[in-house]
PDB file of C-alpha atoms in Angstrom:
ATOM      1  CA  MET A   1     -48.968 -26.413  19.715  1.00  0.00           C
ATOM      2  CA  SER A   2     -46.688 -29.414  19.855  1.00  0.00           C
ATOM      3  CA  ARG A   3     -43.315 -29.441  21.564  1.00  0.00           C
ATOM      4  CA  TYR A   4     -41.570 -29.460  18.157  1.00  0.00           C
ATOM      5  CA  GLU A   5     -43.559 -26.408  17.009  1.00  0.00           C
ATOM      6  CA  ARG A   6     -42.778 -24.561  20.263  1.00  0.00           C
ATOM      7  CA  ILE A   7     -39.044 -25.214  19.798  1.00  0.00           C
ATOM      8  CA  ASN A   8     -39.174 -23.963  16.194  1.00  0.00           C
ATOM      9  CA  ALA A   9     -41.076 -20.836  17.242  1.00  0.00           C
ATOM     10  CA  ALA A  10     -38.510 -20.132  19.966  1.00  0.00           C
ATOM     11  CA  LEU A  11     -35.631 -20.553  17.515  1.00  0.00           C
ATOM     12  CA  VAL A  12     -37.283 -18.193  15.034  1.00  0.00           C
ATOM     13  CA  LEU A  13     -37.844 -15.584  17.777  1.00  0.00           C
ATOM     14  CA  LEU A  14     -34.249 -15.921  18.950  1.00  0.00           C
ATOM     15  CA  ALA A  15     -32.993 -15.499  15.388  1.00  0.00           C
ATOM     16  CA  LEU A  16     -35.068 -12.336  14.970  1.00  0.00           C
ATOM     17  CA  VAL A  17     -33.733 -10.873  18.216  1.00  0.00           C
ATOM     18  CA  LEU A  18     -30.115 -11.678  17.330  1.00  0.00           C
ATOM     19  CA  GLY A  19     -30.612 -10.279  13.831  1.00  0.00           C
ATOM     20  CA  ALA A  20     -31.978  -7.025  15.212  1.00  0.00           C
ATOM     21  CA  LEU A  21     -29.079  -6.740  17.645  1.00  0.00           C
ATOM     22  CA  ALA A  22     -26.550  -7.467  14.909  1.00  0.00           C
ATOM     23  CA  TYR A  23     -28.135  -4.901  12.611  1.00  0.00           C
ATOM     24  CA  GLY A  24     -28.091  -2.249  15.328  1.00  0.00           C
ATOM     25  CA  PHE A  25     -24.487  -3.025  16.258  1.00  0.00           C
ATOM     26  CA  GLY A  26     -23.388  -2.999  12.619  1.00  0.00           C
ATOM     27  CA  SER A  27     -25.121   0.320  11.981  1.00  0.00           C
ATOM     28  CA  GLU A  28     -23.496   1.864  15.037  1.00  0.00           C
ATOM     29  CA  LEU A  29     -20.115   0.431  14.042  1.00  0.00           C
ATOM     30  CA  GLY A  30     -20.528   1.871  10.559  1.00  0.00           C
ATOM     31  CA  ARG A  31     -21.170   5.293  12.050  1.00  0.00           C
ATOM     32  CA  GLN A  32     -18.131   5.059  14.304  1.00  0.00           C
ATOM     33  CA  ILE A  33     -15.582   3.887  11.694  1.00  0.00           C
ATOM     34  CA  PRO A  34     -15.207   6.242   8.709  1.00  0.00           C
ATOM     35  CA  PRO A  35     -14.923   4.340   5.427  1.00  0.00           C
ATOM     36  CA  ILE A  36     -11.729   4.135   3.391  1.00  0.00           C
ATOM     37  CA  GLU A  37     -12.231   6.648   0.588  1.00  0.00           C
ATOM     38  CA  GLY A  38      -9.469   5.641  -1.805  1.00  0.00           C
ATOM     39  CA  LEU A  39      -7.040   2.785  -2.278  1.00  0.00           C
ATOM     40  CA  ARG A  40      -4.184   2.511  -4.791  1.00  0.00           C
ATOM     41  CA  ALA A  41      -1.030   0.428  -5.217  1.00  0.00           C
ATOM     42  CA  PHE A  42       1.970   2.123  -6.819  1.00  0.00           C
ATOM     43  CA  GLN A  43       5.719   1.776  -7.311  1.00  0.00           C
ATOM     44  CA  SER A  44       7.718   4.329  -5.331  1.00  0.00           C
ATOM     45  CA  PRO A  45      11.489   4.891  -5.614  1.00  0.00           C
ATOM     46  CA  ARG A  46      11.865   2.574  -2.611  1.00  0.00           C
ATOM     47  CA  GLY A  47       9.565  -0.235  -3.689  1.00  0.00           C
ATOM     48  CA  GLU A  48       5.906  -1.226  -3.879  1.00  0.00           C
ATOM     49  CA  ARG A  49       3.587   0.886  -1.770  1.00  0.00           C
ATOM     50  CA  ILE A  50      -0.118   1.073  -0.920  1.00  0.00           C
ATOM     51  CA  ALA A  51      -1.867   4.427  -0.488  1.00  0.00           C
ATOM     52  CA  LEU A  52      -5.287   4.933   1.079  1.00  0.00           C
ATOM     53  CA  LEU A  53      -7.364   7.860   2.333  1.00  0.00           C
ATOM     54  CA  HIS A  54      -8.891   7.644   5.800  1.00  0.00           C
ATOM     55  CA  ARG A  55     -10.163  10.413   8.086  1.00  0.00           C
ATOM     56  CA  GLN A  56      -8.840  13.086   5.701  1.00  0.00           C
ATOM     57  CA  ARG A  57      -5.355  11.620   5.900  1.00  0.00           C
ATOM     58  CA  LEU A  58      -3.201   9.995   3.240  1.00  0.00           C
ATOM     59  CA  LEU A  59      -1.704   6.775   4.609  1.00  0.00           C
ATOM     60  CA  ILE A  60       1.237   5.043   2.924  1.00  0.00           C
ATOM     61  CA  ALA A  61       2.014   1.410   3.760  1.00  0.00           C
ATOM     62  CA  ASP A  62       4.204  -1.376   2.414  1.00  0.00           C
ATOM     63  CA  PRO A  63       2.697  -4.586   0.950  1.00  0.00           C
ATOM     64  CA  ALA A  64       2.944  -6.263   4.369  1.00  0.00           C
ATOM     65  CA  GLY A  65       0.652  -3.616   5.862  1.00  0.00           C
ATOM     66  CA  GLN A  66       3.348  -1.748   7.797  1.00  0.00           C
ATOM     67  CA  LEU A  67       2.341   1.905   8.051  1.00  0.00           C
ATOM     68  CA  LEU A  68       5.124   4.135   6.728  1.00  0.00           C
ATOM     69  CA  SER A  69       3.564   7.594   6.912  1.00  0.00           C
ATOM     70  CA  ALA A  70       0.328   9.470   7.627  1.00  0.00           C
ATOM     71  CA  THR A  71      -0.216  12.944   6.201  1.00  0.00           C
ATOM     72  CA  ASP A  72      -3.108  15.323   6.923  1.00  0.00           C
ATOM     73  CA  LEU A  73      -4.532  16.540   3.627  1.00  0.00           C
ATOM     74  CA  ALA A  74      -5.101  20.018   5.079  1.00  0.00           C
ATOM     75  CA  SER A  75      -1.358  20.359   5.690  1.00  0.00           C
ATOM     76  CA  LEU A  76      -0.791  19.958   1.935  1.00  0.00           C
ATOM     77  CA  GLY A  77      -2.945  22.963   1.093  1.00  0.00           C
ATOM     78  CA  LEU A  78      -5.711  20.816  -0.404  1.00  0.00           C
ATOM     79  CA  ARG A  79      -9.343  21.734   0.213  1.00  0.00           C
ATOM     80  CA  SER A  80     -11.423  19.021  -1.437  1.00  0.00           C
ATOM     81  CA  PRO A  81      -9.178  16.432  -3.096  1.00  0.00           C
ATOM     82  CA  ARG A  82     -10.678  13.504  -4.954  1.00  0.00           C
ATOM     83  CA  ALA A  83      -9.963  10.002  -3.691  1.00  0.00           C
ATOM     84  CA  GLU A  84      -8.003   8.910  -6.782  1.00  0.00           C
ATOM     85  CA  TRP A  85      -4.361   9.986  -6.521  1.00  0.00           C
ATOM     86  CA  VAL A  86      -1.732   9.328  -9.201  1.00  0.00           C
ATOM     87  CA  TYR A  87       1.893   8.493  -8.403  1.00  0.00           C
ATOM     88  CA  GLY A  88       4.886   8.326 -10.719  1.00  0.00           C
ATOM     89  CA  THR A  89       7.846  10.022 -12.384  1.00  0.00           C
ATOM     90  CA  GLY A  90       7.284  13.030 -14.618  1.00  0.00           C
ATOM     91  CA  PRO A  91       9.338  14.277 -17.581  1.00  0.00           C
ATOM     92  CA  ALA A  92      11.799  16.064 -15.279  1.00  0.00           C
ATOM     93  CA  GLY A  93      12.645  12.751 -13.600  1.00  0.00           C
ATOM     94  CA  ARG A  94      11.077  13.662 -10.263  1.00  0.00           C
ATOM     95  CA  PHE A  95       8.800  11.250  -8.442  1.00  0.00           C
ATOM     96  CA  SER A  96       5.596  13.077  -7.514  1.00  0.00           C
ATOM     97  CA  ALA A  97       1.940  12.637  -6.651  1.00  0.00           C
ATOM     98  CA  TRP A  98      -0.958  14.305  -8.460  1.00  0.00           C
ATOM     99  CA  VAL A  99      -4.565  14.782  -7.406  1.00  0.00           C
ATOM    100  CA  ILE A 100      -7.622  16.686  -8.652  1.00  0.00           C
ATOM    101  CA  ASP A 101      -8.768  19.183  -6.014  1.00  0.00           C
ATOM    102  CA  ARG A 102     -12.421  20.135  -6.402  1.00  0.00           C
ATOM    103  CA  GLY A 103     -11.775  23.066  -4.076  1.00  0.00           C
ATOM    104  CA  ASP A 104     -10.292  24.996  -7.014  1.00  0.00           C
ATOM    105  CA  ASP A 105     -10.941  22.517  -9.880  1.00  0.00           C
ATOM    106  CA  ARG A 106      -7.257  22.093 -10.634  1.00  0.00           C
ATOM    107  CA  ILE A 107      -4.700  19.321 -10.706  1.00  0.00           C
ATOM    108  CA  HIS A 108      -2.213  19.678  -7.851  1.00  0.00           C
ATOM    109  CA  ARG A 109       1.301  18.236  -8.010  1.00  0.00           C
ATOM    110  CA  CYS A 110       2.802  17.217  -4.674  1.00  0.00           C
ATOM    111  CA  THR A 111       6.536  16.853  -4.263  1.00  0.00           C
ATOM    112  CA  TRP A 112       7.554  13.555  -2.662  1.00  0.00           C
ATOM    113  CA  ASP A 113       9.803  12.991   0.320  1.00  0.00           C
ATOM    114  CA  VAL A 114      11.466   9.716  -0.687  1.00  0.00           C
ATOM    115  CA  ARG A 115      13.118   9.130   2.696  1.00  0.00           C
ATOM    116  CA  ARG A 116       9.971   9.734   4.765  1.00  0.00           C
ATOM    117  CA  GLU A 117       7.626   8.121   2.205  1.00  0.00           C
ATOM    118  CA  ARG A 118       5.125  10.986   2.123  1.00  0.00           C
ATOM    119  CA  PRO A 119       4.001  13.945  -0.017  1.00  0.00           C
ATOM    120  CA  LEU A 120       5.203  17.431   0.829  1.00  0.00           C
ATOM    121  CA  ALA A 121       3.699  20.735  -0.282  1.00  0.00           C
ATOM    122  CA  CYS A 122       1.236  20.620  -3.175  1.00  0.00           C
ATOM    123  CA  SER A 123       0.814  23.335  -5.790  1.00  0.00           C
ATOM    124  CA  PRO A 124      -1.825  23.782  -8.532  1.00  0.00           C
ATOM    125  CA  LEU A 125      -0.970  23.202 -12.178  1.00  0.00           C
ATOM    126  CA  GLY A 126      -2.331  25.151 -15.124  1.00  0.00           C
ATOM    127  CA  ALA A 127      -5.858  26.376 -15.658  1.00  0.00           C
ATOM    128  CA  ARG A 128      -9.065  25.188 -14.063  1.00  0.00           C
ATOM    129  CA  LEU A 129     -10.538  21.903 -15.246  1.00  0.00           C
ATOM    130  CA  ASP A 130     -14.014  21.399 -16.615  1.00  0.00           C
ATOM    131  CA  GLU A 131     -16.506  19.908 -14.192  1.00  0.00           C
ATOM    132  CA  GLY A 132     -16.690  16.761 -16.303  1.00  0.00           C
ATOM    133  CA  VAL A 133     -13.051  15.844 -15.583  1.00  0.00           C
ATOM    134  CA  GLU A 134     -13.227  13.183 -12.898  1.00  0.00           C
ATOM    135  CA  SER A 135     -10.357  10.797 -13.556  1.00  0.00           C
ATOM    136  CA  MET A 136      -6.729  10.860 -14.652  1.00  0.00           C
ATOM    137  CA  THR A 137      -3.719   8.591 -14.937  1.00  0.00           C
ATOM    138  CA  LEU A 138      -0.008   8.927 -15.680  1.00  0.00           C
ATOM    139  CA  ASP A 139       0.968   7.687 -19.125  1.00  0.00           C
ATOM    140  CA  PRO A 140       4.209   5.687 -18.559  1.00  0.00           C
ATOM    141  CA  VAL A 141       5.231   5.995 -22.227  1.00  0.00           C
ATOM    142  CA  GLY A 142       4.578   9.667 -22.900  1.00  0.00           C
ATOM    143  CA  ARG A 143       5.267  10.768 -19.311  1.00  0.00           C
ATOM    144  CA  ARG A 144       2.107  12.872 -19.349  1.00  0.00           C
ATOM    145  CA  LEU A 145      -1.107  13.045 -17.360  1.00  0.00           C
ATOM    146  CA  LEU A 146      -4.154  11.812 -19.247  1.00  0.00           C
ATOM    147  CA  VAL A 147      -7.514  13.196 -18.141  1.00  0.00           C
ATOM    148  CA  VAL A 148     -10.943  12.032 -19.243  1.00  0.00           C
ATOM    149  CA  ASP A 149     -13.819  14.492 -19.553  1.00  0.00           C
ATOM    150  CA  SER A 150     -17.096  12.592 -19.283  1.00  0.00           C
ATOM    151  CA  ARG A 151     -19.339  15.505 -20.224  1.00  0.00           C
ATOM    152  CA  ARG A 152     -17.475  16.599 -23.355  1.00  0.00           C
ATOM    153  CA  GLY A 153     -16.339  13.091 -24.315  1.00  0.00           C
ATOM    154  CA  LEU A 154     -12.638  13.945 -24.562  1.00  0.00           C
ATOM    155  CA  LEU A 155      -9.376  12.287 -23.601  1.00  0.00           C
ATOM    156  CA  SER A 156      -6.679  14.967 -23.229  1.00  0.00           C
ATOM    157  CA  ALA A 157      -3.056  15.213 -22.127  1.00  0.00           C
ATOM    158  CA  ILE A 158      -1.569  17.554 -19.511  1.00  0.00           C
ATOM    159  CA  ASP A 159       2.113  18.170 -18.847  1.00  0.00           C
ATOM    160  CA  PRO A 160       2.646  16.820 -15.284  1.00  0.00           C
ATOM    161  CA  ASP A 161       5.257  19.479 -14.457  1.00  0.00           C
ATOM    162  CA  SER A 162       3.843  22.662 -15.994  1.00  0.00           C
ATOM    163  CA  GLY A 163       0.141  21.805 -16.235  1.00  0.00           C
ATOM    164  CA  GLN A 164       0.014  22.872 -19.874  1.00  0.00           C
ATOM    165  CA  LEU A 165      -2.943  21.323 -21.673  1.00  0.00           C
ATOM    166  CA  ALA A 166      -2.107  19.557 -24.924  1.00  0.00           C
ATOM    167  CA  PRO A 167      -4.525  19.136 -27.833  1.00  0.00           C
ATOM    168  CA  VAL A 168      -7.067  16.362 -27.549  1.00  0.00           C
ATOM    169  CA  VAL A 169      -5.190  13.118 -28.052  1.00  0.00           C
ATOM    170  CA  ALA A 170      -8.195  10.825 -28.561  1.00  0.00           C
ATOM    171  CA  PRO A 171     -11.936  11.198 -29.136  1.00  0.00           C
ATOM    172  CA  ALA A 172     -14.431   9.470 -26.907  1.00  0.00           C
ATOM    173  CA  GLN A 173     -14.782   5.883 -28.101  1.00  0.00           C
ATOM    174  CA  TRP A 174     -16.264   4.514 -24.903  1.00  0.00           C
ATOM    175  CA  PRO A 175     -20.035   4.015 -24.544  1.00  0.00           C
ATOM    176  CA  GLY A 176     -21.812   6.408 -22.193  1.00  0.00           C
ATOM    177  CA  ALA A 177     -20.058   8.313 -19.427  1.00  0.00           C
ATOM    178  CA  ALA A 178     -16.430   7.468 -18.662  1.00  0.00           C
ATOM    179  CA  GLY A 179     -15.434   6.331 -15.197  1.00  0.00           C
ATOM    180  CA  ARG A 180     -12.019   5.615 -13.756  1.00  0.00           C
ATOM    181  CA  MET A 181      -8.939   5.317 -15.951  1.00  0.00           C
ATOM    182  CA  GLU A 182      -5.817   3.204 -15.419  1.00  0.00           C
ATOM    183  CA  ALA A 183      -2.496   2.721 -17.236  1.00  0.00           C
ATOM    184  CA  THR A 184      -0.143  -0.257 -17.306  1.00  0.00           C
ATOM    185  CA  ALA A 185       3.637  -0.233 -17.716  1.00  0.00           C
ATOM    186  CA  ASP A 186       3.424  -1.234 -21.390  1.00  0.00           C
ATOM    187  CA  GLY A 187       1.460   1.917 -22.244  1.00  0.00           C
ATOM    188  CA  ARG A 188      -2.019   0.421 -22.352  1.00  0.00           C
ATOM    189  CA  ILE A 189      -4.702   2.883 -21.179  1.00  0.00           C
ATOM    190  CA  TYR A 190      -7.991   1.460 -19.891  1.00  0.00           C
ATOM    191  CA  VAL A 191     -11.140   3.585 -19.548  1.00  0.00           C
ATOM    192  CA  ALA A 192     -14.103   2.105 -17.676  1.00  0.00           C
ATOM    193  CA  SER A 193     -17.643   3.069 -18.690  1.00  0.00           C
ATOM    194  CA  LYS A 194     -20.081   3.996 -15.953  1.00  0.00           C
ATOM    195  CA  ASP A 195     -23.204   3.208 -17.947  1.00  0.00           C
ATOM    196  CA  ARG A 196     -22.439  -0.372 -18.897  1.00  0.00           C
ATOM    197  CA  PRO A 197     -19.892  -3.145 -18.152  1.00  0.00           C
ATOM    198  CA  VAL A 198     -17.404  -2.095 -20.842  1.00  0.00           C
ATOM    199  CA  VAL A 199     -13.701  -1.191 -20.764  1.00  0.00           C
ATOM    200  CA  THR A 200     -12.162   0.728 -23.711  1.00  0.00           C
ATOM    201  CA  VAL A 201      -8.462   0.104 -24.413  1.00  0.00           C
ATOM    202  CA  TYR A 202      -5.948   2.533 -25.948  1.00  0.00           C
ATOM    203  CA  GLN A 203      -2.230   2.195 -26.677  1.00  0.00           C
ATOM    204  CA  SER A 204       0.128   5.090 -25.967  1.00  0.00           C
ATOM    205  CA  GLU A 205       2.695   5.527 -28.744  1.00  0.00           C
ATOM    206  CA  VAL A 206       6.177   7.073 -28.436  1.00  0.00           C
ATOM    207  CA  ASP A 207       5.227   9.814 -30.914  1.00  0.00           C
ATOM    208  CA  GLY A 208       2.489  11.031 -28.579  1.00  0.00           C
ATOM    209  CA  ARG A 209      -0.457   9.447 -30.361  1.00  0.00           C
ATOM    210  CA  LEU A 210      -3.044   7.509 -28.403  1.00  0.00           C
ATOM    211  CA  ARG A 211      -4.230   4.652 -30.604  1.00  0.00           C
ATOM    212  CA  TRP A 212      -7.581   2.991 -30.029  1.00  0.00           C
ATOM    213  CA  VAL A 213      -7.148  -0.782 -29.598  1.00  0.00           C
ATOM    214  CA  GLU A 214     -10.435  -2.381 -28.646  1.00  0.00           C
ATOM    215  CA  ARG A 215     -13.558  -2.242 -26.537  1.00  0.00           C
ATOM    216  CA  ARG A 216     -14.071  -5.111 -24.132  1.00  0.00           C
ATOM    217  CA  ALA A 217     -17.427  -6.112 -22.698  1.00  0.00           C
ATOM    218  CA  LEU A 218     -16.958  -7.771 -19.325  1.00  0.00           C
ATOM    219  CA  GLY A 219     -18.225 -11.326 -19.557  1.00  0.00           C
ATOM    220  CA  GLU A 220     -19.603 -11.447 -16.031  1.00  0.00           C
ATOM    221  CA  GLY A 221     -21.560  -8.252 -16.525  1.00  0.00           C
ATOM    222  CA  ARG A 222     -22.873  -9.442 -19.882  1.00  0.00           C
ATOM    223  CA  ALA A 223     -23.985 -12.788 -18.510  1.00  0.00           C
ATOM    224  CA  TYR A 224     -25.605 -11.637 -15.294  1.00  0.00           C
ATOM    225  CA  GLY A 225     -26.614  -8.069 -16.079  1.00  0.00           C
ATOM    226  CA  MET A 226     -24.534  -6.584 -13.292  1.00  0.00           C
ATOM    227  CA  GLY A 227     -24.332  -2.840 -12.668  1.00  0.00           C
ATOM    228  CA  HIS A 228     -22.000  -0.132 -13.882  1.00  0.00           C
ATOM    229  CA  VAL A 229     -18.223  -0.355 -14.000  1.00  0.00           C
ATOM    230  CA  ALA A 230     -17.166   2.118 -11.319  1.00  0.00           C
ATOM    231  CA  SER A 231     -13.473   1.291 -11.226  1.00  0.00           C
ATOM    232  CA  THR A 232     -10.621  -0.562 -12.866  1.00  0.00           C
ATOM    233  CA  SER A 233      -7.422  -1.893 -11.341  1.00  0.00           C
ATOM    234  CA  PHE A 234      -4.450  -3.947 -12.457  1.00  0.00           C
ATOM    235  CA  GLY A 235      -1.775  -5.906 -10.650  1.00  0.00           C
ATOM    236  CA  ALA A 236       1.970  -5.831 -11.248  1.00  0.00           C
TER     237      ALA A 236
END
């Protein structure tokens, strides 16, 4: 073996050793640091805020990353809340937070402490949800919670204060199972499909109707055959 070949062999061996060490360190680090389970930006009465779930706590921060509050989910009376929380102002004019708790399969409304920037006690709304209900959003036009039922293929409305379920406001016009849902300030409702890279768009009307607008295939997914659309998000 020439000197050049010996140097190359040594470099390859060194790379393998360093790679193994890095993999072991990364795996151990991954076990030590719990992942962030949910992340959402929202507009609170005091400005733009960022909410995330970490170690069974709800953390609220400002856009600069300054931590404003940390709340244990157990202290709110929640048993198994989903990661996607919804924040906004309901029909009664109160800023609140809503979350689906799989512990009792209900939507819980949490009153909001504006001064301390954190949720207070949470209470369940209305009847139990079907198991297919996985996502919801707050309709800024109708001031109602919209929930999507993937199994039954329904898009329904729920009063955010009383929990009363309204008639189905729109049939399923998204392909496959529905994923996360988002709303923008102009009343556009976006439903992501889990089975293919498609987002279905609705428009919330002042008379309560939810009008289908279009179905958008994501260009990147169409060109490269990427996986399912697991989430949607929009900036201000």
